[in-house]
Structures are given as structure tokens and as C-alpha cells.
Amino acid sequence: EFLLSWATINVAISQTPDESIYLPFFTGYSLIRAKIDANSRTTIDNWLHTRYNFYKTQSVRTNNWETIRNLLMIDIAYILNDGTLINQATSDFSTHHNKNYRADGASVDFLGRDAFAYHVYDMEFMGQIGRTLYIKRGRATVDSLVNHRATKWVNLRINSNDSPVLGGSIADAVSFMSPYVMDPANNIHLEFVNTEWAPDKTRADYNKP
């Protein structure tokens, strides 16, 4: 009843991180979808189709916004069990994944915004993509995903005309976090100091560890 009510009034917005608040809705619906009446299922499915089509039209970014967009599309595609949507969503994700990590595992977010927190944020949604693919396609698919190295890394901070080179993997991105997590006293990162986005310098956590 709650999902049906929401489906009649709710529309997606372009602030993709805010859209991540609906992920528990999608998880819950995936659990009950096969058990509810056909009319309710059609109404909620249509709501999800509308959201998917909106996400599909959003600008492609190379940062955590794109990781979130990919997750939203992948989850909806698998909930609806629509092969066309699944292929499209996983293709978009593959394109993003092939640009996201430097060889040492640093993410585009870490470099562009100079923020360890944003690297972790990106990894949070990467992990959820991995969970969905594990459920739907099995462990071997996720092992391959975790160890797949970016094939089109370009250091845009130095030269946007650089030729793509082999980058890092999700495994590398986790390893990149390890010193900060395991020994934070000796591995301090001052957030946003070298950010490319000027408003970061007015944040309360600017220049804070």
C-alpha cells in the first residue's frame, strides 16, 4: 500500500545522490514483487520504469554520481527482470568502471575533489553494485568485477588530452583505503585542500583530517 501510494505522486530528480534514498524501497519491493496482485505489481513496475528512463537520460559523469546512477539502473533492471534494461545498465556501468580508478586505486573523486570521504562514498555504492551482481549472476561475476582494471584511465587533472592508460581495480581501490583505515594516526589526509571545485574550500570539513 505504501509503494502504491508513493508510485502515484513521486517523481525522480536529477540530484542523483539524493535518489539513493530510494534504494531500500527497491530492495523491499524485490522481496514482495512476486507475491502481490498483478494490478499492484503493474502500477509499481511502471513507477520503476519511469525512474529508470529518467536516470537513463541524466548526464554521464565520472564520479560517485555516475556510480549511484549505475546502481539505481542496475537494481531496477534486475527487479523488473528486463533483459534489455539489464544489458543497457550493465553496459553503462562498464563504461564508467573503465574510467574510475588510477593504477594505485585512487578514484576520480579522490583526485578531483581531494577527498578521502568521497572515495569511500564511491566505494559504498560500488559495493552495492557488487552485491546485486552477486545475487543475480554469482560469485565468479563479482570476482571478475573486483579484479578488473580500468582500461581507459585518463589523468584529466594534468592533461585532458592524455591517451587512456591501464588503471586500477576495485581491489586496488580498497587497498588504497587501507593505510588510512588501519593506521590513521600516521596516514592523515586533509580533506579538499587541492580540490578542483572552489566551493569545497568553504566547507566546514575543509582542511580537516
mmCIF file of N, CA and C in Angstrom, residues 115-169:
data_model
loop_
_atom_site.group_PDB
_atom_site.id
_atom_site.type_symbol
_atom_site.label_atom_id
_atom_site.label_comp_id
_atom_site.label_asym_id
_atom_site.label_seq_id
_atom_site.Cartn_x
_atom_site.Cartn_y
_atom_site.Cartn_z
ATOM 1 N N ALA A 115 39.355 14.346 -1.700
ATOM 2 C CA ALA A 115 38.573 13.980 -0.518
ATOM 3 C C ALA A 115 38.564 12.468 -0.338
ATOM 4 N N PHE A 116 39.149 12.014 0.764
ATOM 5 C CA PHE A 116 39.107 10.596 1.096
ATOM 6 C C PHE A 116 37.662 10.144 1.318
ATOM 7 N N ALA A 117 36.859 11.027 1.939
ATOM 8 C CA ALA A 117 35.464 10.678 2.211
ATOM 9 C C ALA A 117 34.707 10.372 0.927
ATOM 10 N N TYR A 118 35.015 11.087 -0.158
ATOM 11 C CA TYR A 118 34.320 10.851 -1.412
ATOM 12 C C TYR A 118 34.775 9.548 -2.066
ATOM 13 N N HIS A 119 36.021 9.184 -1.867
ATOM 14 C CA HIS A 119 36.492 7.871 -2.340
ATOM 15 C C HIS A 119 35.700 6.769 -1.631
ATOM 16 N N VAL A 120 35.534 6.898 -0.328
ATOM 17 C CA VAL A 120 34.778 5.903 0.445
ATOM 18 C C VAL A 120 33.322 5.880 -0.003
ATOM 19 N N TYR A 121 32.769 7.066 -0.261
ATOM 20 C CA TYR A 121 31.378 7.178 -0.708
ATOM 21 C C TYR A 121 31.180 6.434 -2.026
ATOM 22 N N ASP A 122 32.099 6.630 -2.964
ATOM 23 C CA ASP A 122 32.035 5.913 -4.233
ATOM 24 C C ASP A 122 32.088 4.398 -3.995
ATOM 25 N N MET A 123 32.971 3.968 -3.105
ATOM 26 C CA MET A 123 33.120 2.542 -2.836
ATOM 27 C C MET A 123 31.868 1.947 -2.194
ATOM 28 N N GLU A 124 31.153 2.753 -1.418
ATOM 29 C CA GLU A 124 29.905 2.273 -0.809
ATOM 30 C C GLU A 124 28.937 1.794 -1.885
ATOM 31 N N PHE A 125 28.798 2.574 -2.948
ATOM 32 C CA PHE A 125 27.847 2.212 -3.999
ATOM 33 C C PHE A 125 28.427 1.165 -4.945
ATOM 34 N N MET A 126 29.742 1.153 -5.121
ATOM 35 C CA MET A 126 30.371 0.050 -5.857
ATOM 36 C C MET A 126 30.070 -1.275 -5.164
ATOM 37 N N GLY A 127 30.149 -1.263 -3.839
ATOM 38 C CA GLY A 127 29.867 -2.479 -3.082
ATOM 39 C C GLY A 127 28.439 -2.957 -3.273
ATOM 40 N N GLN A 128 27.494 -2.012 -3.354
ATOM 41 C CA GLN A 128 26.101 -2.397 -3.558
ATOM 42 C C GLN A 128 25.863 -2.942 -4.964
ATOM 43 N N ILE A 129 26.579 -2.403 -5.947
ATOM 44 C CA ILE A 129 26.505 -2.981 -7.292
ATOM 45 C C ILE A 129 27.025 -4.415 -7.252
ATOM 46 N N GLY A 130 28.138 -4.618 -6.559
ATOM 47 C CA GLY A 130 28.688 -5.965 -6.421
ATOM 48 C C GLY A 130 27.717 -6.921 -5.758
ATOM 49 N N ARG A 131 27.002 -6.432 -4.744
ATOM 50 C CA ARG A 131 26.020 -7.273 -4.049
ATOM 51 C C ARG A 131 24.908 -7.706 -4.996
ATOM 52 N N THR A 132 24.387 -6.755 -5.773
ATOM 53 C CA THR A 132 23.317 -7.094 -6.716
ATOM 54 C C THR A 132 23.796 -8.112 -7.743
ATOM 55 N N LEU A 133 24.992 -7.895 -8.286
ATOM 56 C CA LEU A 133 25.508 -8.829 -9.291
ATOM 57 C C LEU A 133 25.808 -10.189 -8.678
ATOM 58 N N TYR A 134 26.225 -10.215 -7.421
ATOM 59 C CA TYR A 134 26.442 -11.496 -6.736
ATOM 60 C C TYR A 134 25.132 -12.274 -6.627
ATOM 61 N N ILE A 135 24.064 -11.580 -6.231
ATOM 62 C CA ILE A 135 22.756 -12.232 -6.083
ATOM 63 C C ILE A 135 22.248 -12.743 -7.425
ATOM 64 N N LYS A 136 22.408 -11.930 -8.461
ATOM 65 C CA LYS A 136 21.788 -12.234 -9.738
ATOM 66 C C LYS A 136 22.663 -13.056 -10.677
ATOM 67 N N ARG A 137 24.001 -12.912 -10.557
ATOM 68 C CA ARG A 137 24.872 -13.551 -11.542
ATOM 69 C C ARG A 137 25.964 -14.419 -10.937
ATOM 70 N N GLY A 138 26.112 -14.384 -9.592
ATOM 71 C CA GLY A 138 27.016 -15.320 -8.956
ATOM 72 C C GLY A 138 28.388 -14.749 -8.606
ATOM 73 N N ARG A 139 29.111 -15.545 -7.828
ATOM 74 C CA ARG A 139 30.396 -15.123 -7.287
ATOM 75 C C ARG A 139 31.444 -14.874 -8.369
ATOM 76 N N ALA A 140 31.490 -15.687 -9.394
ATOM 77 C CA ALA A 140 32.517 -15.544 -10.418
ATOM 78 C C ALA A 140 32.419 -14.178 -11.105
ATOM 79 N N THR A 141 31.188 -13.730 -11.340
ATOM 80 C CA THR A 141 30.989 -12.414 -11.961
ATOM 81 C C THR A 141 31.557 -11.314 -11.085
ATOM 82 N N VAL A 142 31.320 -11.412 -9.778
ATOM 83 C CA VAL A 142 31.798 -10.375 -8.859
ATOM 84 C C VAL A 142 33.315 -10.439 -8.705
ATOM 85 N N ASP A 143 33.875 -11.640 -8.643
ATOM 86 C CA ASP A 143 35.339 -11.759 -8.581
ATOM 87 C C ASP A 143 35.981 -11.074 -9.785
ATOM 88 N N SER A 144 35.412 -11.299 -10.953
ATOM 89 C CA SER A 144 35.931 -10.679 -12.167
ATOM 90 C C SER A 144 35.801 -9.162 -12.095
ATOM 91 N N LEU A 145 34.662 -8.689 -11.584
ATOM 92 C CA LEU A 145 34.432 -7.256 -11.454
ATOM 93 C C LEU A 145 35.441 -6.618 -10.506
ATOM 94 N N VAL A 146 35.661 -7.242 -9.374
ATOM 95 C CA VAL A 146 36.543 -6.674 -8.345
ATOM 96 C C VAL A 146 37.976 -6.569 -8.837
ATOM 97 N N ASN A 147 38.390 -7.491 -9.667
ATOM 98 C CA ASN A 147 39.779 -7.525 -10.126
ATOM 99 C C ASN A 147 39.984 -6.906 -11.505
ATOM 100 N N HIS A 148 38.907 -6.423 -12.120
ATOM 101 C CA HIS A 148 39.009 -5.818 -13.445
ATOM 102 C C HIS A 148 39.645 -4.437 -13.342
ATOM 103 N N ARG A 149 40.719 -4.210 -14.078
ATOM 104 C CA ARG A 149 41.398 -2.923 -14.060
ATOM 105 C C ARG A 149 40.813 -1.980 -15.108
ATOM 106 N N ALA A 150 40.673 -0.734 -14.733
ATOM 107 C CA ALA A 150 40.161 0.278 -15.669
ATOM 108 C C ALA A 150 41.029 0.293 -16.921
ATOM 109 N N THR A 151 40.385 0.304 -18.064
ATOM 110 C CA THR A 151 41.130 0.252 -19.332
ATOM 111 C C THR A 151 41.283 1.626 -19.979
ATOM 112 N N LYS A 152 40.585 2.635 -19.447
ATOM 113 C CA LYS A 152 40.597 3.942 -20.103
ATOM 114 C C LYS A 152 40.848 5.074 -19.104
ATOM 115 N N TRP A 153 41.770 4.826 -18.172
ATOM 116 C CA TRP A 153 42.103 5.880 -17.212
ATOM 117 C C TRP A 153 42.810 7.027 -17.932
ATOM 118 N N VAL A 154 42.331 8.235 -17.693
ATOM 119 C CA VAL A 154 42.975 9.441 -18.216
ATOM 120 C C VAL A 154 43.097 10.421 -17.064
ATOM 121 N N ASN A 155 44.308 10.914 -16.814
ATOM 122 C CA ASN A 155 44.507 11.860 -15.724
ATOM 123 C C ASN A 155 44.076 13.249 -16.175
ATOM 124 N N LEU A 156 42.790 13.531 -16.028
ATOM 125 C CA LEU A 156 42.240 14.789 -16.510
ATOM 126 C C LEU A 156 42.760 15.983 -15.720
ATOM 127 N N ARG A 157 43.293 15.737 -14.535
ATOM 128 C CA ARG A 157 43.781 16.850 -13.724
ATOM 129 C C ARG A 157 45.058 17.441 -14.309
ATOM 130 N N ILE A 158 45.784 16.646 -15.086
ATOM 131 C CA ILE A 158 47.039 17.113 -15.655
ATOM 132 C C ILE A 158 46.864 17.535 -17.103
ATOM 133 N N ASN A 159 46.232 16.679 -17.883
ATOM 134 C CA ASN A 159 46.128 16.963 -19.311
ATOM 135 C C ASN A 159 44.936 16.202 -19.872
ATOM 136 N N SER A 160 43.938 16.931 -20.288
ATOM 137 C CA SER A 160 42.728 16.287 -20.792
ATOM 138 C C SER A 160 42.967 15.582 -22.117
ATOM 139 N N ASN A 161 44.115 15.826 -22.723
ATOM 140 C CA ASN A 161 44.424 15.176 -24.000
ATOM 141 C C ASN A 161 45.264 13.907 -23.824
ATOM 142 N N ASP A 162 45.524 13.531 -22.569
ATOM 143 C CA ASP A 162 46.287 12.305 -22.329
ATOM 144 C C ASP A 162 45.615 11.118 -22.993
ATOM 145 N N SER A 163 46.404 10.200 -23.497
ATOM 146 C CA SER A 163 45.862 8.958 -24.028
ATOM 147 C C SER A 163 45.481 8.042 -22.868
ATOM 148 N N PRO A 164 44.358 7.331 -22.983
ATOM 149 C CA PRO A 164 43.964 6.417 -21.903
ATOM 150 C C PRO A 164 45.029 5.364 -21.634
ATOM 151 N N VAL A 165 45.223 5.053 -20.355
ATOM 152 C CA VAL A 165 46.170 4.025 -19.946
ATOM 153 C C VAL A 165 45.462 3.048 -19.014
ATOM 154 N N LEU A 166 46.138 1.953 -18.707
ATOM 155 C CA LEU A 166 45.565 0.955 -17.799
ATOM 156 C C LEU A 166 45.521 1.518 -16.385
ATOM 157 N N GLY A 167 44.362 1.462 -15.782
ATOM 158 C CA GLY A 167 44.184 1.988 -14.442
ATOM 159 C C GLY A 167 44.128 0.901 -13.394
ATOM 160 N N GLY A 168 43.376 1.165 -12.330
ATOM 161 C CA GLY A 168 43.290 0.232 -11.219
ATOM 162 C C GLY A 168 41.943 -0.460 -11.161
ATOM 163 N N SER A 169 41.772 -1.292 -10.136
ATOM 164 C CA SER A 169 40.578 -2.104 -9.956
ATOM 165 C C SER A 169 39.882 -1.736 -8.649
#
